Amino acid sequence: MEKRKLVLTIIGVVILAMVIMVYIYFSKPGKDEKKNQQTINQVQTVQQKTNEKKENTEKNTSGDELENVTPGSEEYRGFLLDNVLHSPNEGDIHYNVYIPDAYDGTKEYALYVTLTGYQGLYFQGVGENIRTEDFGFEAQKYITDMIIVAPQLNDWGQTSADQTIELTQYFLTHYIINPSKVYINGYSGGGETLSLVLAKQPELYTAALMCSSQWDGAYEPVVEIKTPVYFVIGESDEYYGSEPFKEAYQQIHELYKEQGLSESEIDKLVVLDVKDKDYFEGTPVTYQHGGGYLFCRDKEIMGWLFNQ
């Protein structure tokens, strides 16, 4: 009798243990459920970061939504690509923009506008200007607190110049920008656009860097405002040659002389930097018109711009 009771007790304990184990097994999330939940959490985290980034881009310093701007959704090396300013006067203006994470509108930032050469126009692909040129990335080494705007325009003529001016004014109006630290550069065809910008509203810019290009605009407005300009080009540039820059430099130099400025004063306002073949030897650049690759990495050239 005692033996039978012992057997029944053991059987009861075993059954109870089995019931508990089954309950625990079915009450735990399965592997697939765990994996799905992990994926959901990751998606929510990414979505939250994306929304925060987009919110920061869409809002100005007062927290109000920026009017007439459609923000982009793709990023490339810190730049938000294909934002569109819907201008009632100049139409849709496509641009890529780098806004430092630290920017919160509590202090003034510098502004840098970089105008692309061929292969970087909008019809050639979103973000192609900053994928093929490094001015916007190299500039970050000189001023940390700086917003960088890389317009993707459709040509190098007056329309693009007007859109560049409109975009510059937009950032000056909607962001906290130090008006004494507004820089601009143009490379190749972008330099032609830059010359038209400076011929129309040079007062917007602290200094301008013209690389491997030619001057298409008037000289007098630049001289009147005294906006410093740096010309740099290869002596035997395959596309433009160096003569157009030499001519532009001479014209501006003479206009300053007519104003009675001394040579030392003029040297601070206009610089001509013609690179001979030795500058390009031993570098990745195989032709002089591709000098933009070197110029944006040249501390003397870029340092001149951002020290103005």
mmCIF file of C-alpha atoms in Angstrom:
data_model
loop_
_atom_site.group_PDB
_atom_site.id
_atom_site.type_symbol
_atom_site.label_atom_id
_atom_site.label_comp_id
_atom_site.label_asym_id
_atom_site.label_seq_id
_atom_site.Cartn_x
_atom_site.Cartn_y
_atom_site.Cartn_z
ATOM 1 C CA MET A 1 0.000 0.000 0.000
ATOM 2 C CA GLU A 2 2.755 2.385 0.938
ATOM 3 C CA LYS A 3 4.591 1.460 -2.250
ATOM 4 C CA ARG A 4 1.481 2.248 -4.352
ATOM 5 C CA LYS A 5 1.105 5.685 -2.705
ATOM 6 C CA LEU A 6 4.738 6.460 -3.444
ATOM 7 C CA VAL A 7 4.321 5.536 -7.113
ATOM 8 C CA LEU A 8 1.187 7.693 -7.438
ATOM 9 C CA THR A 9 2.945 10.611 -5.787
ATOM 10 C CA ILE A 10 5.878 10.365 -8.188
ATOM 11 C CA ILE A 11 3.518 10.189 -11.184
ATOM 12 C CA GLY A 12 1.658 13.269 -9.931
ATOM 13 C CA VAL A 13 4.865 15.252 -9.549
ATOM 14 C CA VAL A 14 5.964 14.286 -13.054
ATOM 15 C CA ILE A 15 2.610 15.317 -14.554
ATOM 16 C CA LEU A 16 2.701 18.651 -12.700
ATOM 17 C CA ALA A 17 6.229 19.302 -13.940
ATOM 18 C CA MET A 18 5.185 18.550 -17.512
ATOM 19 C CA VAL A 19 2.220 20.923 -17.240
ATOM 20 C CA ILE A 20 4.465 23.699 -15.932
ATOM 21 C CA MET A 21 6.993 23.138 -18.717
ATOM 22 C CA VAL A 22 4.293 23.239 -21.403
ATOM 23 C CA TYR A 23 2.869 26.440 -19.935
ATOM 24 C CA ILE A 24 6.274 28.109 -19.863
ATOM 25 C CA TYR A 25 7.047 26.999 -23.422
ATOM 26 C CA PHE A 26 3.854 28.413 -24.909
ATOM 27 C CA SER A 27 3.917 31.600 -22.851
ATOM 28 C CA LYS A 28 7.383 32.591 -24.222
ATOM 29 C CA PRO A 29 7.641 34.518 -27.547
ATOM 30 C CA GLY A 30 8.876 32.335 -30.380
ATOM 31 C CA LYS A 31 12.010 33.070 -32.320
ATOM 32 C CA ASP A 32 10.061 34.534 -35.218
ATOM 33 C CA GLU A 33 8.085 36.739 -32.869
ATOM 34 C CA LYS A 34 11.287 37.995 -31.258
ATOM 35 C CA LYS A 35 12.798 38.706 -34.650
ATOM 36 C CA ASN A 36 9.715 40.574 -35.819
ATOM 37 C CA GLN A 37 9.642 42.665 -32.675
ATOM 38 C CA GLN A 38 13.327 43.509 -33.082
ATOM 39 C CA THR A 39 12.713 44.597 -36.676
ATOM 40 C CA ILE A 40 9.772 46.740 -35.619
ATOM 41 C CA ASN A 41 11.899 48.421 -32.964
ATOM 42 C CA GLN A 42 14.665 49.126 -35.481
ATOM 43 C CA VAL A 43 12.220 50.560 -38.001
ATOM 44 C CA GLN A 44 10.660 52.755 -35.328
ATOM 45 C CA THR A 45 14.096 54.015 -34.294
ATOM 46 C CA VAL A 46 15.124 54.789 -37.874
ATOM 47 C CA GLN A 47 11.774 56.444 -38.577
ATOM 48 C CA GLN A 48 12.118 58.571 -35.451
ATOM 49 C CA LYS A 49 15.593 59.741 -36.504
ATOM 50 C CA THR A 50 14.370 60.450 -40.037
ATOM 51 C CA ASN A 51 11.455 62.478 -38.725
ATOM 52 C CA GLU A 52 13.756 64.438 -36.415
ATOM 53 C CA LYS A 53 16.153 65.170 -39.278
ATOM 54 C CA LYS A 54 13.329 66.217 -41.581
ATOM 55 C CA GLU A 55 11.782 68.360 -38.847
ATOM 56 C CA ASN A 56 15.092 70.150 -38.272
ATOM 57 C CA THR A 57 15.424 70.770 -41.996
ATOM 58 C CA GLU A 58 11.857 71.961 -42.442
ATOM 59 C CA LYS A 59 11.848 74.372 -39.532
ATOM 60 C CA ASN A 60 13.643 77.626 -39.037
ATOM 61 C CA THR A 61 15.038 78.994 -35.807
ATOM 62 C CA SER A 62 11.684 80.188 -34.512
ATOM 63 C CA GLY A 63 10.177 76.718 -34.924
ATOM 64 C CA ASP A 64 7.841 77.783 -37.717
ATOM 65 C CA GLU A 65 7.630 75.590 -40.801
ATOM 66 C CA LEU A 66 9.672 76.930 -43.676
ATOM 67 C CA GLU A 67 7.326 78.127 -46.356
ATOM 68 C CA ASN A 68 7.727 77.175 -49.994
ATOM 69 C CA VAL A 69 10.278 74.421 -49.391
ATOM 70 C CA THR A 70 9.884 70.741 -50.172
ATOM 71 C CA PRO A 71 12.589 68.914 -48.191
ATOM 72 C CA GLY A 72 14.505 66.016 -49.660
ATOM 73 C CA SER A 73 14.499 62.515 -48.189
ATOM 74 C CA GLU A 74 17.872 61.078 -49.250
ATOM 75 C CA GLU A 75 21.191 61.784 -47.541
ATOM 76 C CA TYR A 76 24.755 61.686 -48.840
ATOM 77 C CA ARG A 77 27.719 62.257 -46.527
ATOM 78 C CA GLY A 78 25.734 64.556 -44.272
ATOM 79 C CA PHE A 79 23.977 66.475 -47.049
ATOM 80 C CA LEU A 80 20.201 66.319 -47.425
ATOM 81 C CA LEU A 81 19.630 65.948 -51.168
ATOM 82 C CA ASP A 82 17.115 67.468 -53.562
ATOM 83 C CA ASN A 83 15.404 70.065 -51.424
ATOM 84 C CA VAL A 84 13.290 72.399 -53.537
ATOM 85 C CA LEU A 85 12.693 76.089 -52.915
ATOM 86 C CA HIS A 86 9.504 77.060 -54.738
ATOM 87 C CA SER A 87 10.224 80.674 -55.601
ATOM 88 C CA PRO A 88 7.390 82.800 -57.008
ATOM 89 C CA ASN A 89 9.985 84.796 -58.952
ATOM 90 C CA GLU A 90 12.627 82.235 -59.970
ATOM 91 C CA GLY A 91 10.674 78.974 -60.108
ATOM 92 C CA ASP A 92 11.751 75.711 -58.482
ATOM 93 C CA ILE A 93 15.329 75.800 -57.190
ATOM 94 C CA HIS A 94 16.844 72.403 -56.378
ATOM 95 C CA TYR A 95 19.626 72.272 -53.816
ATOM 96 C CA ASN A 96 21.524 69.988 -51.470
ATOM 97 C CA VAL A 97 22.277 71.273 -47.996
ATOM 98 C CA TYR A 98 24.530 70.454 -45.065
ATOM 99 C CA ILE A 99 23.313 71.794 -41.724
ATOM 100 C CA PRO A 100 25.534 70.873 -38.740
ATOM 101 C CA ASP A 101 23.773 68.890 -36.016
ATOM 102 C CA ALA A 102 24.775 71.573 -33.505
ATOM 103 C CA TYR A 103 22.818 74.286 -35.330
ATOM 104 C CA ASP A 104 19.879 75.321 -33.141
ATOM 105 C CA GLY A 105 19.451 78.986 -33.981
ATOM 106 C CA THR A 106 21.034 80.284 -30.795
ATOM 107 C CA LYS A 107 24.096 81.723 -32.528
ATOM 108 C CA GLU A 108 25.102 82.944 -35.965
ATOM 109 C CA TYR A 109 26.553 80.493 -38.455
ATOM 110 C CA ALA A 110 28.594 81.090 -41.588
ATOM 111 C CA LEU A 111 27.068 80.305 -44.990
ATOM 112 C CA TYR A 112 28.902 78.775 -47.941
ATOM 113 C CA VAL A 113 27.447 78.366 -51.438
ATOM 114 C CA THR A 114 29.272 76.110 -53.899
ATOM 115 C CA LEU A 115 28.428 76.196 -57.612
ATOM 116 C CA THR A 116 29.177 73.121 -59.682
ATOM 117 C CA GLY A 117 30.754 72.582 -63.052
ATOM 118 C CA TYR A 118 29.701 70.146 -65.754
ATOM 119 C CA GLN A 119 28.311 66.764 -64.595
ATOM 120 C CA GLY A 120 26.701 68.397 -61.579
ATOM 121 C CA LEU A 121 23.606 70.022 -63.071
ATOM 122 C CA TYR A 122 20.184 68.832 -61.934
ATOM 123 C CA PHE A 123 19.248 67.001 -65.115
ATOM 124 C CA GLN A 124 22.410 64.922 -64.745
ATOM 125 C CA GLY A 125 21.198 63.324 -61.516
ATOM 126 C CA VAL A 126 20.250 64.226 -57.957
ATOM 127 C CA GLY A 127 23.332 64.956 -55.869
ATOM 128 C CA GLU A 128 25.766 64.631 -58.773
ATOM 129 C CA ASN A 129 27.323 68.001 -57.926
ATOM 130 C CA ILE A 130 28.510 66.842 -54.506
ATOM 131 C CA ARG A 131 29.261 63.322 -55.695
ATOM 132 C CA THR A 132 31.705 64.649 -58.306
ATOM 133 C CA GLU A 133 33.137 67.712 -56.479
ATOM 134 C CA ASP A 134 34.487 67.966 -52.931
ATOM 135 C CA PHE A 135 34.322 71.698 -52.206
ATOM 136 C CA GLY A 136 31.394 71.204 -49.823
ATOM 137 C CA PHE A 137 33.235 68.557 -47.829
ATOM 138 C CA GLU A 138 36.660 70.190 -47.727
ATOM 139 C CA ALA A 139 35.081 73.464 -46.561
ATOM 140 C CA GLN A 140 33.979 71.809 -43.330
ATOM 141 C CA LYS A 141 37.636 71.635 -42.269
ATOM 142 C CA TYR A 142 37.867 75.441 -42.100
ATOM 143 C CA ILE A 143 34.693 76.555 -40.325
ATOM 144 C CA THR A 144 32.756 74.139 -38.119
ATOM 145 C CA ASP A 145 29.736 76.359 -37.576
ATOM 146 C CA MET A 146 28.771 76.726 -41.225
ATOM 147 C CA ILE A 147 25.757 75.825 -43.338
ATOM 148 C CA ILE A 148 26.748 74.637 -46.810
ATOM 149 C CA VAL A 149 24.411 74.953 -49.775
ATOM 150 C CA ALA A 150 25.096 73.208 -53.084
ATOM 151 C CA PRO A 151 22.523 74.317 -55.676
ATOM 152 C CA GLN A 152 21.726 71.987 -58.567
ATOM 153 C CA LEU A 153 20.844 74.367 -61.356
ATOM 154 C CA ASN A 154 20.084 73.749 -65.028
ATOM 155 C CA ASP A 155 22.705 75.884 -66.762
ATOM 156 C CA TRP A 156 25.392 78.497 -66.161
ATOM 157 C CA GLY A 157 23.527 81.535 -67.420
ATOM 158 C CA GLN A 158 21.537 84.404 -65.963
ATOM 159 C CA THR A 159 18.642 82.219 -64.817
ATOM 160 C CA SER A 160 20.967 80.126 -62.681
ATOM 161 C CA ALA A 161 22.633 83.279 -61.355
ATOM 162 C CA ASP A 162 19.255 84.683 -60.322
ATOM 163 C CA GLN A 163 18.343 81.393 -58.646
ATOM 164 C CA THR A 164 21.641 81.403 -56.754
ATOM 165 C CA ILE A 165 20.921 84.899 -55.467
ATOM 166 C CA GLU A 166 17.376 83.890 -54.499
ATOM 167 C CA LEU A 167 18.634 80.827 -52.625
ATOM 168 C CA THR A 168 21.294 82.846 -50.810
ATOM 169 C CA GLN A 169 18.709 85.410 -49.730
ATOM 170 C CA TYR A 170 16.412 82.633 -48.570
ATOM 171 C CA PHE A 171 19.038 81.232 -46.207
ATOM 172 C CA LEU A 172 19.976 84.698 -44.971
ATOM 173 C CA THR A 173 16.314 85.295 -44.149
ATOM 174 C CA HIS A 174 15.291 81.940 -42.685
ATOM 175 C CA TYR A 175 18.419 80.928 -40.777
ATOM 176 C CA ILE A 176 20.627 82.710 -38.268
ATOM 177 C CA ILE A 177 23.540 83.624 -40.536
ATOM 178 C CA ASN A 178 26.440 85.977 -39.863
ATOM 179 C CA PRO A 179 26.221 88.363 -42.849
ATOM 180 C CA SER A 180 29.962 88.994 -42.645
ATOM 181 C CA LYS A 181 30.671 85.300 -43.250
ATOM 182 C CA VAL A 182 28.884 84.453 -46.488
ATOM 183 C CA TYR A 183 31.200 82.698 -48.927
ATOM 184 C CA ILE A 184 30.781 81.436 -52.473
ATOM 185 C CA ASN A 185 32.797 79.535 -55.034
ATOM 186 C CA GLY A 186 32.257 78.461 -58.615
ATOM 187 C CA TYR A 187 34.159 75.808 -60.515
ATOM 188 C CA SER A 188 34.258 75.604 -64.340
ATOM 189 C CA GLY A 189 30.754 76.486 -65.600
ATOM 190 C CA GLY A 190 29.800 77.307 -62.018
ATOM 191 C CA GLY A 191 32.432 80.044 -62.130
ATOM 192 C CA GLU A 192 30.632 81.619 -65.082
ATOM 193 C CA THR A 193 27.440 81.626 -63.028
ATOM 194 C CA LEU A 194 29.348 83.113 -60.102
ATOM 195 C CA SER A 195 30.616 86.001 -62.221
ATOM 196 C CA LEU A 196 27.007 86.827 -63.153
ATOM 197 C CA VAL A 197 25.982 86.618 -59.493
ATOM 198 C CA LEU A 198 28.755 89.027 -58.496
ATOM 199 C CA ALA A 199 27.839 91.378 -61.318
ATOM 200 C CA LYS A 200 24.314 91.623 -59.945
ATOM 201 C CA GLN A 201 24.500 91.433 -56.125
ATOM 202 C CA PRO A 202 28.095 91.262 -54.886
ATOM 203 C CA GLU A 203 27.083 92.784 -51.555
ATOM 204 C CA LEU A 204 25.600 89.442 -50.461
ATOM 205 C CA TYR A 205 28.999 87.769 -50.294
ATOM 206 C CA THR A 206 32.035 88.221 -48.079
ATOM 207 C CA ALA A 207 34.418 86.729 -50.645
ATOM 208 C CA ALA A 208 34.362 84.679 -53.843
ATOM 209 C CA LEU A 209 36.591 81.922 -55.219
ATOM 210 C CA MET A 210 36.621 81.395 -58.991
ATOM 211 C CA CYS A 211 38.201 78.148 -60.198
ATOM 212 C CA SER A 212 39.066 77.083 -63.767
ATOM 213 C CA SER A 213 36.514 79.278 -65.484
ATOM 214 C CA GLN A 214 35.962 82.663 -67.142
ATOM 215 C CA TRP A 215 34.303 85.956 -66.190
ATOM 216 C CA ASP A 216 31.009 86.601 -68.007
ATOM 217 C CA GLY A 217 29.594 89.453 -65.933
ATOM 218 C CA ALA A 218 30.323 93.130 -65.421
ATOM 219 C CA TYR A 219 33.301 94.155 -63.290
ATOM 220 C CA GLU A 220 32.113 97.488 -61.890
ATOM 221 C CA PRO A 221 29.641 96.171 -59.266
ATOM 222 C CA VAL A 222 32.337 94.004 -57.659
ATOM 223 C CA VAL A 223 34.773 96.918 -57.525
ATOM 224 C CA GLU A 224 32.153 99.292 -56.167
ATOM 225 C CA ILE A 225 31.295 96.950 -53.279
ATOM 226 C CA LYS A 226 34.899 95.727 -52.911
ATOM 227 C CA THR A 227 34.019 92.042 -52.733
ATOM 228 C CA PRO A 228 37.339 90.118 -52.672
ATOM 229 C CA VAL A 229 37.810 87.662 -55.564
ATOM 230 C CA TYR A 230 40.405 84.910 -55.940
ATOM 231 C CA PHE A 231 41.090 83.554 -59.454
ATOM 232 C CA VAL A 232 42.831 80.179 -59.751
ATOM 233 C CA ILE A 233 43.415 78.177 -62.928
ATOM 234 C CA GLY A 234 45.960 76.002 -64.688
ATOM 235 C CA GLU A 235 48.272 77.867 -67.073
ATOM 236 C CA SER A 236 47.218 75.553 -69.900
ATOM 237 C CA ASP A 237 43.628 74.843 -68.873
ATOM 238 C CA GLU A 238 42.283 72.677 -71.702
ATOM 239 C CA TYR A 239 38.815 74.233 -71.712
ATOM 240 C CA TYR A 240 39.247 77.936 -70.981
ATOM 241 C CA GLY A 241 42.955 78.576 -71.096
ATOM 242 C CA SER A 242 44.296 81.032 -68.515
ATOM 243 C CA GLU A 243 43.864 84.202 -70.588
ATOM 244 C CA PRO A 244 40.232 84.937 -69.570
ATOM 245 C CA PHE A 245 41.200 84.991 -65.884
ATOM 246 C CA LYS A 246 44.245 87.121 -66.602
ATOM 247 C CA GLU A 247 42.026 89.581 -68.449
ATOM 248 C CA ALA A 248 39.430 89.647 -65.655
ATOM 249 C CA TYR A 249 42.125 90.209 -63.049
ATOM 250 C CA GLN A 250 43.608 93.068 -65.075
ATOM 251 C CA GLN A 251 40.225 94.745 -65.549
ATOM 252 C CA ILE A 252 39.407 94.622 -61.839
ATOM 253 C CA HIS A 253 42.934 95.707 -60.911
ATOM 254 C CA GLU A 254 42.717 98.768 -63.177
ATOM 255 C CA LEU A 255 39.317 99.768 -61.807
ATOM 256 C CA TYR A 256 40.713 99.701 -58.278
ATOM 257 C CA LYS A 257 43.684 101.793 -59.402
ATOM 258 C CA GLU A 258 41.273 104.353 -60.817
ATOM 259 C CA GLN A 259 39.701 104.529 -57.357
ATOM 260 C CA GLY A 260 43.108 105.453 -55.952
ATOM 261 C CA LEU A 261 43.802 102.222 -54.078
ATOM 262 C CA SER A 262 47.403 101.234 -53.399
ATOM 263 C CA GLU A 263 48.906 97.978 -54.693
ATOM 264 C CA SER A 264 48.815 96.454 -51.220
ATOM 265 C CA GLU A 265 45.131 97.352 -50.890
ATOM 266 C CA ILE A 266 44.359 95.911 -54.320
ATOM 267 C CA ASP A 267 46.219 92.699 -53.489
ATOM 268 C CA LYS A 268 43.770 92.099 -50.660
ATOM 269 C CA LEU A 269 40.794 92.468 -52.995
ATOM 270 C CA VAL A 270 41.789 90.531 -56.097
ATOM 271 C CA VAL A 271 44.212 87.611 -56.470
ATOM 272 C CA LEU A 272 45.386 85.879 -59.639
ATOM 273 C CA ASP A 273 46.827 82.405 -59.067
ATOM 274 C CA VAL A 274 47.912 80.659 -62.280
ATOM 275 C CA LYS A 275 49.282 77.167 -61.692
ATOM 276 C CA ASP A 276 52.027 75.838 -63.958
ATOM 277 C CA LYS A 277 52.345 72.188 -64.969
ATOM 278 C CA ASP A 278 54.508 71.361 -61.949
ATOM 279 C CA TYR A 279 51.510 71.957 -59.681
ATOM 280 C CA PHE A 280 49.660 69.067 -61.314
ATOM 281 C CA GLU A 281 52.528 66.587 -61.650
ATOM 282 C CA GLY A 282 52.451 63.626 -59.289
ATOM 283 C CA THR A 283 48.763 64.176 -58.457
ATOM 284 C CA PRO A 284 45.643 62.175 -59.396
ATOM 285 C CA VAL A 285 44.705 64.982 -61.811
ATOM 286 C CA THR A 286 45.706 64.122 -65.383
ATOM 287 C CA TYR A 287 44.507 67.338 -67.035
ATOM 288 C CA GLN A 288 44.623 70.941 -65.841
ATOM 289 C CA HIS A 289 40.916 71.685 -66.176
ATOM 290 C CA GLY A 290 40.363 69.033 -63.520
ATOM 291 C CA GLY A 291 42.222 71.265 -61.086
ATOM 292 C CA GLY A 292 39.147 71.678 -58.909
ATOM 293 C CA TYR A 293 40.084 68.387 -57.261
ATOM 294 C CA LEU A 294 43.345 69.981 -56.133
ATOM 295 C CA PHE A 295 42.122 73.528 -55.512
ATOM 296 C CA CYS A 296 39.513 72.483 -52.939
ATOM 297 C CA ARG A 297 42.258 70.593 -51.087
ATOM 298 C CA ASP A 298 44.762 73.442 -51.268
ATOM 299 C CA LYS A 299 45.012 75.113 -47.849
ATOM 300 C CA GLU A 300 46.346 78.351 -49.301
ATOM 301 C CA ILE A 301 43.406 78.697 -51.695
ATOM 302 C CA MET A 302 40.591 77.591 -49.399
ATOM 303 C CA GLY A 303 42.222 79.289 -46.433
ATOM 304 C CA TRP A 304 42.157 82.591 -48.316
ATOM 305 C CA LEU A 305 38.410 82.268 -48.869
ATOM 306 C CA PHE A 306 37.424 81.413 -45.314
ATOM 307 C CA ASN A 307 39.816 83.876 -43.692
ATOM 308 C CA GLN A 308 38.105 86.862 -45.285
#
